[in-house]
Coordinates of C-alpha atoms in Angstrom, one line a residue:
X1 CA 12.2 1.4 0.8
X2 CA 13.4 2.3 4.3
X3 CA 11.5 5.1 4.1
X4 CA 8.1 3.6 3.2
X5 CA 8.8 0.9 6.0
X6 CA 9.0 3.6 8.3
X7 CA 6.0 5.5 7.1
X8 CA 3.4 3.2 6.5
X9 CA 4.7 0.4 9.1
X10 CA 6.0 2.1 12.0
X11 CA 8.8 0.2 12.0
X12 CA 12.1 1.7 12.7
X13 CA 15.3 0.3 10.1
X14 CA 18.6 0.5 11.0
X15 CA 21.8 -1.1 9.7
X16 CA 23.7 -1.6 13.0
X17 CA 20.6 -3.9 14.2
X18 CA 21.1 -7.7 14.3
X19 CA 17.6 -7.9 12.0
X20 CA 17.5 -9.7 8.0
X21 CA 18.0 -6.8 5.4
X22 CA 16.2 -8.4 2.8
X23 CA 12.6 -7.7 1.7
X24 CA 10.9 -10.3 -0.7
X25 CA 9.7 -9.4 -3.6
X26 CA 5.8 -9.7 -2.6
X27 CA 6.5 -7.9 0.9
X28 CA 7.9 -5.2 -1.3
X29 CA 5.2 -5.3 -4.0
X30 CA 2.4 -4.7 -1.2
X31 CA 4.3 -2.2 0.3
X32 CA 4.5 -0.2 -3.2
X33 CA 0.8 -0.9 -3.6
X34 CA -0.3 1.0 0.0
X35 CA 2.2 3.9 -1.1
X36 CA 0.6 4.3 -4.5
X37 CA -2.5 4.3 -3.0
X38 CA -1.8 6.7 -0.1
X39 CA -0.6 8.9 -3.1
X40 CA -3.8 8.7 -5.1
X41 CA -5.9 9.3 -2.0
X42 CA -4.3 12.6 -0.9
X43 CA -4.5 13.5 -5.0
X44 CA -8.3 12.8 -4.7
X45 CA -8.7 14.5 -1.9
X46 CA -7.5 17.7 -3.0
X47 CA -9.5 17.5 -6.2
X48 CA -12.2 16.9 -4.1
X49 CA -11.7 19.8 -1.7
X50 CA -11.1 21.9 -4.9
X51 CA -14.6 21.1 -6.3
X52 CA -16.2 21.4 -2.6
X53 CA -14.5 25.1 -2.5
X54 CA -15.5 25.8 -6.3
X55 CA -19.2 25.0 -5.6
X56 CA -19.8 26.3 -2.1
X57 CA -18.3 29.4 -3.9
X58 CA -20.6 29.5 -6.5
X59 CA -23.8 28.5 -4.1
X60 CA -22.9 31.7 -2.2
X61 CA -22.6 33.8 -5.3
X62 CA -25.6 33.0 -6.8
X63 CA -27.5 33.3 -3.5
X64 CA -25.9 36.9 -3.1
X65 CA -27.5 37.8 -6.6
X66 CA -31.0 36.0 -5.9
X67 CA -31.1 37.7 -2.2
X68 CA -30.8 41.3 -3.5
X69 CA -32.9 40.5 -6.6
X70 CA -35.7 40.0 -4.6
X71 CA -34.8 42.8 -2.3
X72 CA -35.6 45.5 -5.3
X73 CA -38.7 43.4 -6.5
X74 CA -40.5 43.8 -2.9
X75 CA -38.9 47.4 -3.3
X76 CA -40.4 48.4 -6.1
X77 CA -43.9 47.0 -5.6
X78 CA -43.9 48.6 -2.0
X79 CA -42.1 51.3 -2.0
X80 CA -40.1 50.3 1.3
X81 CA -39.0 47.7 3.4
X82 CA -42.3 47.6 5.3
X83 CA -42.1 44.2 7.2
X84 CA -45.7 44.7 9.3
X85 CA -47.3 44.0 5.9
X86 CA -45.9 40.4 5.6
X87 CA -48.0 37.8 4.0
X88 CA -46.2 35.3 4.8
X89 CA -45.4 34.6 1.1
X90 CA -42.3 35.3 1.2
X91 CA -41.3 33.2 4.1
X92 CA -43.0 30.2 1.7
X93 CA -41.0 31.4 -1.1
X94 CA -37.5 32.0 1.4
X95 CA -38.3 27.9 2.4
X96 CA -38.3 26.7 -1.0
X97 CA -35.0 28.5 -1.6
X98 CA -33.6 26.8 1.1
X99 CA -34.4 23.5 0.3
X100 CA -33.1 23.7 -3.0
X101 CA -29.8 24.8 -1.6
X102 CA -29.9 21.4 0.2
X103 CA -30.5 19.6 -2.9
X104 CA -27.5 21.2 -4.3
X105 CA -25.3 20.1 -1.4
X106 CA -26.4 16.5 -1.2
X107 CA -26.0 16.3 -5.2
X108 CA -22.5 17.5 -4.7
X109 CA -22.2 14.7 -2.0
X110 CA -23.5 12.3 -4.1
X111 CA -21.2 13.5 -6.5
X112 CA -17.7 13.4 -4.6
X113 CA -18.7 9.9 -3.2
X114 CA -19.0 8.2 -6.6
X115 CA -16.3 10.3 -8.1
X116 CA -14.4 8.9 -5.3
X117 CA -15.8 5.4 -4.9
X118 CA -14.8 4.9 -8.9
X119 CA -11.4 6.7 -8.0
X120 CA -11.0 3.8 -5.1
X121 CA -12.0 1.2 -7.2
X122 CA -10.0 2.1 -10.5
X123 CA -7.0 2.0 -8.3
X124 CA -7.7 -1.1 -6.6
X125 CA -7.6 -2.9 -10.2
X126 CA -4.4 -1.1 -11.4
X127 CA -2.7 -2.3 -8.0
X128 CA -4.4 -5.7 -9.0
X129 CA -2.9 -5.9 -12.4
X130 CA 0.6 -4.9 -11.1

């Protein structure tokens, strides 16, 4: 308990002070509650962080495969790399790739936040029941 007061409070407990000793039972109950939940949120956190890592890992993966794949199509159809023929096609085609990299992103936002708001709010009521 004396170290949770400290902690969370800020508030420095010593037994040589002149100060009460005793913590009622609904001080003590709230205090319990803010240290569960400081618990769950670093939990959640790190799951979040974990997915965030997984899928940026897997973003840049798949764009490394897409990126090289379309390096031996234009190959293969011109024989070179010969960038004073450009079409402007490709820059189209480049645009679109990029925008659905974005989608990805703010569906993994969406994602964590509702993962997280229903994390928040799950352990609100289980702090409410105790």
């Amino acid at each position: 308990l004396e170290a949770k007061i400290k902690s969370y409070l800020h508030i420095e407990v010593s037994k040589e002070d002149h100060l009460p000793k005793i913590v009622c039972s609904n001080c003590t109950v709230k205090l319990d509650g803010h240290h569960q939940f400081a618990l769950m949120a670093l939990k959640m956190q790190e799951k979040l962080l974990g997915l965030a890592g997984n899928q940026n890992n897997e973003a840049s993966s798949s764009n490394g495969q897409i990126n090289s794949e379309n390096d031996d199509e234009i190959e293969d159809e011109e024989g070179d790399f010969d960038e004073d023929d450009d079409d402007g096609e490709d820059e189209e085609e480049e645009e679109e790739d990029g925008n659905e990299d974005d989608d990805e992103e703010k569906d993994a936002t969406d994602y964590s936040g509702s993962l997280l708001h229903s994390i928040l709010t799950h352990g609100r009521q289980q702090m409410n029941r105790e």
